[in-house]
PDB file of C-alpha atoms and ligand atoms in Angstrom:
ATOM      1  CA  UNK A 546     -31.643  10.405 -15.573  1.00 56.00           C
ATOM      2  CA  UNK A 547     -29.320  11.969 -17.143  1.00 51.00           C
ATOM      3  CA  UNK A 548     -25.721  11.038 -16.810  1.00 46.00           C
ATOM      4  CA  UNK A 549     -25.016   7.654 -18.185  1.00 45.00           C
ATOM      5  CA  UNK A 550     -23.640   8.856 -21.248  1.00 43.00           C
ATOM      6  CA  UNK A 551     -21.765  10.901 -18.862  1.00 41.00           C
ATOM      7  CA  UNK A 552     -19.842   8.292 -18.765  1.00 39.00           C
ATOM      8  CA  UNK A 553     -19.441   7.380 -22.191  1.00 40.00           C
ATOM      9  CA  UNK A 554     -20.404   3.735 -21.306  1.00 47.00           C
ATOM     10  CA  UNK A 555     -22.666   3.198 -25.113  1.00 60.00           C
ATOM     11  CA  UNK A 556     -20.236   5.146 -26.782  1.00 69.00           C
ATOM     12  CA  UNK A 557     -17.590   4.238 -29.143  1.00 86.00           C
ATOM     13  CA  UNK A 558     -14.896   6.123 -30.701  1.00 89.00           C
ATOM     14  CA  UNK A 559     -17.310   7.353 -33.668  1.00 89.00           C
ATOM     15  CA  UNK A 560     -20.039   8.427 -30.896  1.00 88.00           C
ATOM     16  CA  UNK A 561     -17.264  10.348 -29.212  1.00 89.00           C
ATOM     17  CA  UNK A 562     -16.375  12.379 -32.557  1.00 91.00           C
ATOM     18  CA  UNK A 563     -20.674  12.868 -32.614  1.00 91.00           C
ATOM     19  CA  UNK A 564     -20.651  14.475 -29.634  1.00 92.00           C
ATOM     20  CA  UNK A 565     -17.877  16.064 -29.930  1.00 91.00           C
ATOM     21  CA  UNK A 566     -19.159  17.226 -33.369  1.00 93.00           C
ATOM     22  CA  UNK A 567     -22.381  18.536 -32.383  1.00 93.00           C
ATOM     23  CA  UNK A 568     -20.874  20.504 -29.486  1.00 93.00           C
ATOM     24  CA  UNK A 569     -19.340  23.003 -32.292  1.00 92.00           C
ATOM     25  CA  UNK A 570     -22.848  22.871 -34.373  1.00 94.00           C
ATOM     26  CA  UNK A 571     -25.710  24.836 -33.592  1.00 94.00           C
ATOM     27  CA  UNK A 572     -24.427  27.329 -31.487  1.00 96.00           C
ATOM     28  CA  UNK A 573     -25.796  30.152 -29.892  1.00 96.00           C
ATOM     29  CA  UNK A 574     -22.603  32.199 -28.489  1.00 96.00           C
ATOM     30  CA  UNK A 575     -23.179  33.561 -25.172  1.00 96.00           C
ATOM     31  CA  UNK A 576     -20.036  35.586 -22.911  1.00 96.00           C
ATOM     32  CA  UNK A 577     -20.585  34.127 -19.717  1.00 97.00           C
ATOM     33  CA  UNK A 578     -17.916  35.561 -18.379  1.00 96.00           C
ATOM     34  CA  UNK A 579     -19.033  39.139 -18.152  1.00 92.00           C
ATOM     35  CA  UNK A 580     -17.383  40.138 -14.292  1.00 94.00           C
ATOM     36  CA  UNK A 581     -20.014  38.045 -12.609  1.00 96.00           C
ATOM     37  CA  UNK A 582     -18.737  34.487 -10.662  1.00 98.00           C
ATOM     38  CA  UNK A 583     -22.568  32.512 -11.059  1.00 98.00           C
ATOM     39  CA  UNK A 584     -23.233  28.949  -9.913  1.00 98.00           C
ATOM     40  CA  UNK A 585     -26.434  27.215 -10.397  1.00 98.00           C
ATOM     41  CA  UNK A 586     -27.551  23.638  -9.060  1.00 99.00           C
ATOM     42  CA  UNK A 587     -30.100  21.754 -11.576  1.00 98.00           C
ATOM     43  CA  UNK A 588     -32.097  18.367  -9.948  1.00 98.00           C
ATOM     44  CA  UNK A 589     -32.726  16.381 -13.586  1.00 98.00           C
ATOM     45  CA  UNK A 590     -35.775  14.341 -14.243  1.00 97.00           C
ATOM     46  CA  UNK A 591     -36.921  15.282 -10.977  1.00 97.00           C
ATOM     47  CA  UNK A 592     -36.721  12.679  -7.837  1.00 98.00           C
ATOM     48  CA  UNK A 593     -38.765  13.958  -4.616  1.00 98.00           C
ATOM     49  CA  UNK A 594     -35.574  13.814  -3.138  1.00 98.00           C
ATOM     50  CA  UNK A 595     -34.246  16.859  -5.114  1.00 98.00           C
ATOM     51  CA  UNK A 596     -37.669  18.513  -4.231  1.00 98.00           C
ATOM     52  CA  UNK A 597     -37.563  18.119  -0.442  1.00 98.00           C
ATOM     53  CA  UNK A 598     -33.809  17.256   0.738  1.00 98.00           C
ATOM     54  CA  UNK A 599     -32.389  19.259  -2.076  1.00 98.00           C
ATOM     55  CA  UNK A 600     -34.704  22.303  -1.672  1.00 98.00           C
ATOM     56  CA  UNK A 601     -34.456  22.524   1.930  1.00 98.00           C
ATOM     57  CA  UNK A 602     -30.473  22.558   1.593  1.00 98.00           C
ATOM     58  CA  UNK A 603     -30.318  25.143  -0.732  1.00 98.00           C
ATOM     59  CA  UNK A 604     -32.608  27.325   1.025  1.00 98.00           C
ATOM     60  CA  UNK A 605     -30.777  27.173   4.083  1.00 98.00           C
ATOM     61  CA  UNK A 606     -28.133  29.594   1.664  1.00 98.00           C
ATOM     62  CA  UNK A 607     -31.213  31.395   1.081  1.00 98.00           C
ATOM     63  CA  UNK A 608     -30.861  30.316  -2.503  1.00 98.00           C
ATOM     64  CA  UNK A 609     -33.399  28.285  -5.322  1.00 98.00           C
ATOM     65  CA  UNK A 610     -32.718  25.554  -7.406  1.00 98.00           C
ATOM     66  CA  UNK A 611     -33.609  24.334 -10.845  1.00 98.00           C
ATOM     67  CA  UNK A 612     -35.720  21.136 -11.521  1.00 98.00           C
ATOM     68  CA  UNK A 613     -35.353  19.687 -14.904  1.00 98.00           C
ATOM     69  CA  UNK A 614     -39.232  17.789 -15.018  1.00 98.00           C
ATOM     70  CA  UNK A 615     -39.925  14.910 -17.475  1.00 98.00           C
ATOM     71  CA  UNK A 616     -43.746  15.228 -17.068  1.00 97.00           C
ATOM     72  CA  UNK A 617     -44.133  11.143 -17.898  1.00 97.00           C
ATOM     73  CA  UNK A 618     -42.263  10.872 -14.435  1.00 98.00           C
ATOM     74  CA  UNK A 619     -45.109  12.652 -12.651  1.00 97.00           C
ATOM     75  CA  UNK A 620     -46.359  10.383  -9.649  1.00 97.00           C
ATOM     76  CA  UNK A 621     -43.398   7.508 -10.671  1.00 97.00           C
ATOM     77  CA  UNK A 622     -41.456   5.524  -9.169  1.00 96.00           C
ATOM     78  CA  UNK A 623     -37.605   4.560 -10.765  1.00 95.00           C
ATOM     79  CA  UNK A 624     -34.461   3.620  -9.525  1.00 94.00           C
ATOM     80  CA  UNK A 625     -34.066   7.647  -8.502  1.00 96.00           C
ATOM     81  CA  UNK A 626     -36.547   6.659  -5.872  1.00 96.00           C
ATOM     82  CA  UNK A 627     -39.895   8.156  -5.679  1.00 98.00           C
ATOM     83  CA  UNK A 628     -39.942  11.179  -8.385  1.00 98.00           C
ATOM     84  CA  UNK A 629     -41.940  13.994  -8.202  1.00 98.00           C
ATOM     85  CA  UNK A 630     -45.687  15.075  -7.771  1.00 98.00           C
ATOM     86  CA  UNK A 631     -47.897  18.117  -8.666  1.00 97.00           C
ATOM     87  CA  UNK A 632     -47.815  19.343  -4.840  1.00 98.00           C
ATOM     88  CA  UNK A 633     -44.079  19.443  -4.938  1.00 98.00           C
ATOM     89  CA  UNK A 634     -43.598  21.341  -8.380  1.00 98.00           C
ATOM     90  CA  UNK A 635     -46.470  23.845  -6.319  1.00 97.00           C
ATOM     91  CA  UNK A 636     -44.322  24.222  -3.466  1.00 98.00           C
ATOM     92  CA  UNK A 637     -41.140  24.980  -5.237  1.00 98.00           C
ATOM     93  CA  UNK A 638     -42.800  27.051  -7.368  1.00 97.00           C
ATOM     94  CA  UNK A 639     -44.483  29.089  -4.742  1.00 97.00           C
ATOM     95  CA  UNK A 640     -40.568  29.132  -3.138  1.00 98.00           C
ATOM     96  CA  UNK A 641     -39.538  30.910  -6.096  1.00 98.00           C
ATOM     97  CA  UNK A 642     -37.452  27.543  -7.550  1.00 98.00           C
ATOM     98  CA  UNK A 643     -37.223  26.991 -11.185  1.00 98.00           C
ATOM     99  CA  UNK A 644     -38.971  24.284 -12.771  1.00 98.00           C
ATOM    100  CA  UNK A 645     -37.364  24.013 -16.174  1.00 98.00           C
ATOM    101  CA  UNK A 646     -38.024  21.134 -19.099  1.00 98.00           C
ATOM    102  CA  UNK A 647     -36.197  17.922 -19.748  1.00 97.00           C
ATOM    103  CA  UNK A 648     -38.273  15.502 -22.749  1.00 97.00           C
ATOM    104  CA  UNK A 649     -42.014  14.575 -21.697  1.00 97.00           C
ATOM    105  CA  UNK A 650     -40.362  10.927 -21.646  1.00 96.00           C
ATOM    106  CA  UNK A 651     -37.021  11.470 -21.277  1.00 97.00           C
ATOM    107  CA  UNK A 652     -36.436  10.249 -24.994  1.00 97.00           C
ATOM    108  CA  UNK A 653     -33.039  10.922 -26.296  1.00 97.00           C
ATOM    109  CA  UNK A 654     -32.779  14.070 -28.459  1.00 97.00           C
ATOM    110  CA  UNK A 655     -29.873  12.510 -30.191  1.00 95.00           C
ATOM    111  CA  UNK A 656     -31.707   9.579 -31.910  1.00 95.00           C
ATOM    112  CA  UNK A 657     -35.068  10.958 -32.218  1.00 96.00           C
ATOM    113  CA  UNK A 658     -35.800  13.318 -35.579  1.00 96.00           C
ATOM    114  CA  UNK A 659     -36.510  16.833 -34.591  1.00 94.00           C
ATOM    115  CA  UNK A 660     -39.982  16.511 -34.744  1.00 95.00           C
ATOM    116  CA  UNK A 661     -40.426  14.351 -32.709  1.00 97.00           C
ATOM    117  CA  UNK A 662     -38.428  15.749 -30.171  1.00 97.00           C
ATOM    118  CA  UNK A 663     -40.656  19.546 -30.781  1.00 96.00           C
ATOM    119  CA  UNK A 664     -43.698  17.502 -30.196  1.00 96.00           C
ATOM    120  CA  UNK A 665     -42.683  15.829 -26.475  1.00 97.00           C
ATOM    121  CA  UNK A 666     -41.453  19.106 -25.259  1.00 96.00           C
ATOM    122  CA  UNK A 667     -44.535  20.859 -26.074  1.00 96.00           C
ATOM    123  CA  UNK A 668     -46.482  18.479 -24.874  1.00 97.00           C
ATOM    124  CA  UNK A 669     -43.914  18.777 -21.579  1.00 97.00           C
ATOM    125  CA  UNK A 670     -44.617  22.572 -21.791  1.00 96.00           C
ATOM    126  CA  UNK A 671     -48.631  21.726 -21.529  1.00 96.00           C
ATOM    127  CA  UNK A 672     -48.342  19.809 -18.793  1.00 97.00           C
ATOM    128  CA  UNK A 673     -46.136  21.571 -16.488  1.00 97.00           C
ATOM    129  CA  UNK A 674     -48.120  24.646 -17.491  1.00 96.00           C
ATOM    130  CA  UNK A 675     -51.306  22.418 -16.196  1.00 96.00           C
ATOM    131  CA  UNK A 676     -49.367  21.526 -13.122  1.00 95.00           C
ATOM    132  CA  UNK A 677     -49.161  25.273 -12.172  1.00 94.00           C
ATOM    133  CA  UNK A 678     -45.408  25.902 -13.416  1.00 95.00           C
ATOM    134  CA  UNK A 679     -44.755  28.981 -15.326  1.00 95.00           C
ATOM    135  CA  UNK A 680     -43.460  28.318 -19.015  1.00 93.00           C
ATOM    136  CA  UNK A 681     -40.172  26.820 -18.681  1.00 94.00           C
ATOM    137  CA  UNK A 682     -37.503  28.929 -19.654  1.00 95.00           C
ATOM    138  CA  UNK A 683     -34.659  26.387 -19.401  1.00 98.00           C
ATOM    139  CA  UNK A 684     -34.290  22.379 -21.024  1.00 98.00           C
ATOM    140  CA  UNK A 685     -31.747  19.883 -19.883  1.00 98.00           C
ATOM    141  CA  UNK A 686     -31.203  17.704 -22.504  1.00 98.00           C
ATOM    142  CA  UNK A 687     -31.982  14.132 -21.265  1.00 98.00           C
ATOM    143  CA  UNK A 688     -28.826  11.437 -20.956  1.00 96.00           C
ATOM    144  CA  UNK A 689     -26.761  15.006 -22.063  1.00 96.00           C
ATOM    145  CA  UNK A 690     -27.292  13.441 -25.354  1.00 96.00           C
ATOM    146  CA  UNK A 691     -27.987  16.360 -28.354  1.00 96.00           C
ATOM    147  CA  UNK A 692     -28.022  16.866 -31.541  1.00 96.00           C
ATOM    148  CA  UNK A 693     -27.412  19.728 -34.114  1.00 97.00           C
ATOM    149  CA  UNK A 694     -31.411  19.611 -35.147  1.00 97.00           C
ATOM    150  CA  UNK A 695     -31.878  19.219 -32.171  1.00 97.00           C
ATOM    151  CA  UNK A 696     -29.929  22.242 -30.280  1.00 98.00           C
ATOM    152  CA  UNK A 697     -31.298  24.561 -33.376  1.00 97.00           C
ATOM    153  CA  UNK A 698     -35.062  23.492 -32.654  1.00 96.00           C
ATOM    154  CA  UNK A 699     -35.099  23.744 -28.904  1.00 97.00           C
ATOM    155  CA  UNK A 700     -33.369  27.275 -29.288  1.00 97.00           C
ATOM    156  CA  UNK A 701     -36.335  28.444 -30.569  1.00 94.00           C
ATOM    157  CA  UNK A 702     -38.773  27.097 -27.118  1.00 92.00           C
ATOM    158  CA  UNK A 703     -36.107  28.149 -24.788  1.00 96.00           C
ATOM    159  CA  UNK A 704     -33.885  31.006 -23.494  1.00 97.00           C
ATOM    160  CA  UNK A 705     -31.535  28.173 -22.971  1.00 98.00           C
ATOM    161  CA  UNK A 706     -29.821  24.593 -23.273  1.00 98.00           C
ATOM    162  CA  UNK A 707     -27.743  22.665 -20.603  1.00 98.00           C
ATOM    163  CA  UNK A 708     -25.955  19.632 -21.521  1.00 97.00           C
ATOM    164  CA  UNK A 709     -23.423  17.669 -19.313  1.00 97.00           C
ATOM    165  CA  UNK A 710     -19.815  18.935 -20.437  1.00 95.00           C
ATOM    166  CA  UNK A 711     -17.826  19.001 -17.997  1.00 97.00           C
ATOM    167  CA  UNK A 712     -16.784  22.633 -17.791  1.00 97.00           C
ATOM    168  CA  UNK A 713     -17.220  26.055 -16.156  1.00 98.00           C
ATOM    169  CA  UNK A 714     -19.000  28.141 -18.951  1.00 98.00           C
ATOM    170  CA  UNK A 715     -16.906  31.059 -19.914  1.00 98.00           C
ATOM    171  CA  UNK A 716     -16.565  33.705 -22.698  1.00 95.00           C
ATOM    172  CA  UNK A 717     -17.280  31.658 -26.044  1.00 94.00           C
ATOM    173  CA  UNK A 718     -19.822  29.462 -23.991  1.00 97.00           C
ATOM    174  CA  UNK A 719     -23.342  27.686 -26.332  1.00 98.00           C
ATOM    175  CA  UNK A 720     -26.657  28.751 -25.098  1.00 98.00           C
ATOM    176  CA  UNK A 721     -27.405  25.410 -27.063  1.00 98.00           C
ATOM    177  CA  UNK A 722     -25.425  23.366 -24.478  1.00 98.00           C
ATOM    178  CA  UNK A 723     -24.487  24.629 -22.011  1.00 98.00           C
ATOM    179  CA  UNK A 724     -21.514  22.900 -19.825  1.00 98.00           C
ATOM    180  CA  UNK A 725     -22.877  21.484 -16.012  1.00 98.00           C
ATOM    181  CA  UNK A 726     -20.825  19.734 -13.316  1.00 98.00           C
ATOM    182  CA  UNK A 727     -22.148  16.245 -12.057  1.00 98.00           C
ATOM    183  CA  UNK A 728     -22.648  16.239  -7.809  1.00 98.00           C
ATOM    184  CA  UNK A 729     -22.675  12.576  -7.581  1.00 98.00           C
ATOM    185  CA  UNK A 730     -21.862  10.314  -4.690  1.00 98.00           C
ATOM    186  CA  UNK A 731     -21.292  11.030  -0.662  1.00 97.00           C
ATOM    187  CA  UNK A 732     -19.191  13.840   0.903  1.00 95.00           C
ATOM    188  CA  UNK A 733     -16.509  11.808   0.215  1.00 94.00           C
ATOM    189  CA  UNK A 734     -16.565  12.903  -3.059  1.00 96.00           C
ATOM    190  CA  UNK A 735     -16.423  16.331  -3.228  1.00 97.00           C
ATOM    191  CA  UNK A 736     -12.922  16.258  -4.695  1.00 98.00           C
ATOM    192  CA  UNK A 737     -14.083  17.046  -8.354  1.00 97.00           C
ATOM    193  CA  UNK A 738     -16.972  19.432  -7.718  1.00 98.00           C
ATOM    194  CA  UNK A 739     -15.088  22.156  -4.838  1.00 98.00           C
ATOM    195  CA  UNK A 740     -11.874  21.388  -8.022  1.00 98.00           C
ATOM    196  CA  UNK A 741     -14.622  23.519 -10.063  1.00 98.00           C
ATOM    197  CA  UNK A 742     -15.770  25.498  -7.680  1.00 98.00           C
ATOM    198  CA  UNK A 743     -11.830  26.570  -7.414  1.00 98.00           C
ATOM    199  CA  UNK A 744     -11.809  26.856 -10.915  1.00 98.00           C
ATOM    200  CA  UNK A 745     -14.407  29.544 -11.086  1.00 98.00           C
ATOM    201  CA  UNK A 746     -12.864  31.258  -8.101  1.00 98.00           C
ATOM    202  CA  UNK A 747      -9.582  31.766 -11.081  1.00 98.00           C
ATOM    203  CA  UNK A 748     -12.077  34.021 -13.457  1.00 98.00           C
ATOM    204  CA  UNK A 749     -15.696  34.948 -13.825  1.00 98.00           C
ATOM    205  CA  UNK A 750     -17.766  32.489 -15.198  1.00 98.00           C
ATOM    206  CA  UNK A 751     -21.344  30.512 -15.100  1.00 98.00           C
ATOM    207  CA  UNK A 752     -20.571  27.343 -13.010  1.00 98.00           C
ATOM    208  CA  UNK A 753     -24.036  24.672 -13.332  1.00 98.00           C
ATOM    209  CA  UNK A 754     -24.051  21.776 -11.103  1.00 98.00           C
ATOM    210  CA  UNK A 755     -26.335  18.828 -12.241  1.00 98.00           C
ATOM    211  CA  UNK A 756     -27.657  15.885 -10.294  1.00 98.00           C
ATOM    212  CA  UNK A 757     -30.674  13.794  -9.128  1.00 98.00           C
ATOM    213  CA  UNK A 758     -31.844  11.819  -6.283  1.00 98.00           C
ATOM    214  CA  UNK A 759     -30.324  13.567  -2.888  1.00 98.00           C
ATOM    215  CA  UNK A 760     -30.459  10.919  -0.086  1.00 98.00           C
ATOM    216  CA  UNK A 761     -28.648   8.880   2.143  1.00 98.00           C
ATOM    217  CA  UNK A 762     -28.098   6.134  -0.447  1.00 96.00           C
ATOM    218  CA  UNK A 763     -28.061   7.703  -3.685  1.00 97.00           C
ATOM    219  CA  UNK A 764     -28.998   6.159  -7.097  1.00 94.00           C
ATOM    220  CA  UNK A 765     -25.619   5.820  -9.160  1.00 93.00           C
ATOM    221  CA  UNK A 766     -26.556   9.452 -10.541  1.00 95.00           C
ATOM    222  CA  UNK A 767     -27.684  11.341  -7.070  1.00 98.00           C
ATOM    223  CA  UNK A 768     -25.735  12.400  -4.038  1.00 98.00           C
ATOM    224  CA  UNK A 769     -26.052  12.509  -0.103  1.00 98.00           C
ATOM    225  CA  UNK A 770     -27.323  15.738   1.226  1.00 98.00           C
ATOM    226  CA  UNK A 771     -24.075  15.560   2.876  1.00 98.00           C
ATOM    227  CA  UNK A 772     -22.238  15.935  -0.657  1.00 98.00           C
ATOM    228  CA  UNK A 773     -23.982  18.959  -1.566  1.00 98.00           C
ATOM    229  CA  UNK A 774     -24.226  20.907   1.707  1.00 98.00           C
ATOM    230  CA  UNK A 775     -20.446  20.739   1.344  1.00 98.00           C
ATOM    231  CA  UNK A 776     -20.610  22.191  -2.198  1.00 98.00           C
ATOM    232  CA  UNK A 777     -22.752  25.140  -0.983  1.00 98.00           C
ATOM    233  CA  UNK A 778     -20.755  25.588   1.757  1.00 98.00           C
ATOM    234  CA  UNK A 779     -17.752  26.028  -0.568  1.00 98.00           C
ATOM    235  CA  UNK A 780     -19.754  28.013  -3.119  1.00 98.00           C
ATOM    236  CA  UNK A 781     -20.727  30.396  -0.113  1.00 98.00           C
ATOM    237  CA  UNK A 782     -17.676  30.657   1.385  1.00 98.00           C
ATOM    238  CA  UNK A 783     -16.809  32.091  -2.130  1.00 98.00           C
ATOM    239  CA  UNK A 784     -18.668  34.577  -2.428  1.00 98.00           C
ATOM    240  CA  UNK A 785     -20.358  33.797  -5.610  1.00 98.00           C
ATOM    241  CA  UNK A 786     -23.732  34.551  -6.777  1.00 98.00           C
ATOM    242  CA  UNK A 787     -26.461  31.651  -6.754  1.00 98.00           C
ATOM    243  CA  UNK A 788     -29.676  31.849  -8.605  1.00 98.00           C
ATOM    244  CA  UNK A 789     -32.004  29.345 -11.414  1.00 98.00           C
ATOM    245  CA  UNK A 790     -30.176  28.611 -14.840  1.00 98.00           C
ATOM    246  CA  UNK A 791     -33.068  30.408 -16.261  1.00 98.00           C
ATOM    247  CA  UNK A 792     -32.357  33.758 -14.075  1.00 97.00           C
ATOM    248  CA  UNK A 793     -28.432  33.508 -14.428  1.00 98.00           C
ATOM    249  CA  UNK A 794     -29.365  33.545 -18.331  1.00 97.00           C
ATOM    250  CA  UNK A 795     -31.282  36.176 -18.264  1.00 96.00           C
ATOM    251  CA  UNK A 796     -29.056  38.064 -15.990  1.00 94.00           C
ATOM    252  CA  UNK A 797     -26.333  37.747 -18.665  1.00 93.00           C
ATOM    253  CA  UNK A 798     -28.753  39.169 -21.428  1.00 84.00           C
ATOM    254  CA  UNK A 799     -28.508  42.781 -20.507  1.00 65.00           C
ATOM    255  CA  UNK A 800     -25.191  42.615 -20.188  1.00 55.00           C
ATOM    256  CA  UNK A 801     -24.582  41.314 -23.433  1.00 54.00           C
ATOM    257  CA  UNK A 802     -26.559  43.841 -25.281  1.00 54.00           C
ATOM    258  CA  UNK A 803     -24.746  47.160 -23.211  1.00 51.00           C
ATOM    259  CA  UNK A 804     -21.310  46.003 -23.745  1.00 48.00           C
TER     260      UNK A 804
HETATM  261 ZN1   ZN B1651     -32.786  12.991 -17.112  1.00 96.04          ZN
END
């Protein structure tokens, strides 16, 4: 999972000023708001769910997803529901999907030392490299929780770094951690996620949606397939371009370098 700290819900007033802290440390600048309007939608941990109802839905927009895996989930079961297997990181592979890296098992990058951290996400990279992914070019960082160490050491394993700040990532955005939108609840609740989708309709921009389970009753952290075939419907009544967080990234590369 990743969005209980979403919440703030174990957090204080002096793990508020951490955070808040060690979203102005590390950072890797990156203009993501180059003339391009970009969404991507990320399936954390990853729940079947995201692999089959999620997939399907996106696909009907002809467009792929990325999966944040926490290989330790492989074959699990958690209160996301059944989460994934080797067939379905094969499938969405084959389907051209993004399978990206979260922590082998989904420790917190805030509270563990560095090398610790480097250690479970290589050992993440070996195994989704066994299970027939290609060498993740993304990371989601577990519970959204980072740390300056942290950010600087998994900038070196990957192009980049989402988080769970709530924002549509613009000109003087962190490849470290980057901001992501939460899609959580029924179609009821689309309120906050079409209020971003708006948002990036105002300027260019790099809008990342984050979520988990997608079924009829959603864990506390998933959504209904109802709730995000409304979101795509908005994002493709838009106009915008939808692709991986690992392709948006690199799309923004050359980009950067000409201007
Ligand atoms: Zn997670």
């Amino acid at each position: 999972m990743t969005a209980p700290i979403s919440s703030f819900s174990s957090g204080g007033l002096l793990d508020r000023v951490k955070r808040r802290l060690t979203r102005l440390q590390a950072r890797r600048p990156v203009d993501c708001a180059q003339g391009r309007y970009l969404v991507s939608f990320s399936f954390d941990d990853f729940p079947r769910s995201a692999a089959t109802n999620g997939a399907a839905i996106l696909e009907e927009f002809g467009w792929r997803g990325t999966y944040y895996a926490s290989a330790a989930f492989e074959n699990g079961t958690n209160h996301l529901g059944e989460l994934f297997t080797a067939a379905d990181i094969a499938r969405l592979t084959a389907r051209g999907h993004e399978i990206g890296c979260h922590t082998e098992g989904h420790i917190n990058c805030a509270v563990n030392a560095p090398v610790v951290v480097q250690r479970d996400v290589r050992r993440n990279q070996r195994r989704l490299r066994a299970l027939g992914a290609p060498t993740p070019r993304s990371f989601a960082f577990p519970f959204g929780e980072a740390s300056a160490a942290a950010k600087t050491v998994l900038g070196r394993h990957y192009a980049c770094l989402r988080g769970i700040s709530r924002t549509v990532n613009r000109r003087h955005s962190d490849a470290n951690q980057l901001g992501a939108v939460a899609l959580e609840g029924d179609a009821g609740d689309a309120a906050l996620a079409l209020s971003f989708v708006d948002n990036l309709a105002s300027a260019p921009g790099w809008l990342i949606f984050f979520t988990h389970d997608v079924r009829e009753n959603p864990g506390e952290w998933g959504c209904t397939p109802g709730l995000l075939r409304r979101v795509c419907k908005a994002v493709h009544k838009a106009g915008f371009e939808v692709m991986p967080v690992g392709e948006a990234f690199a799309a923004l590369q050359p980009m950067e370098k000409a201007a």
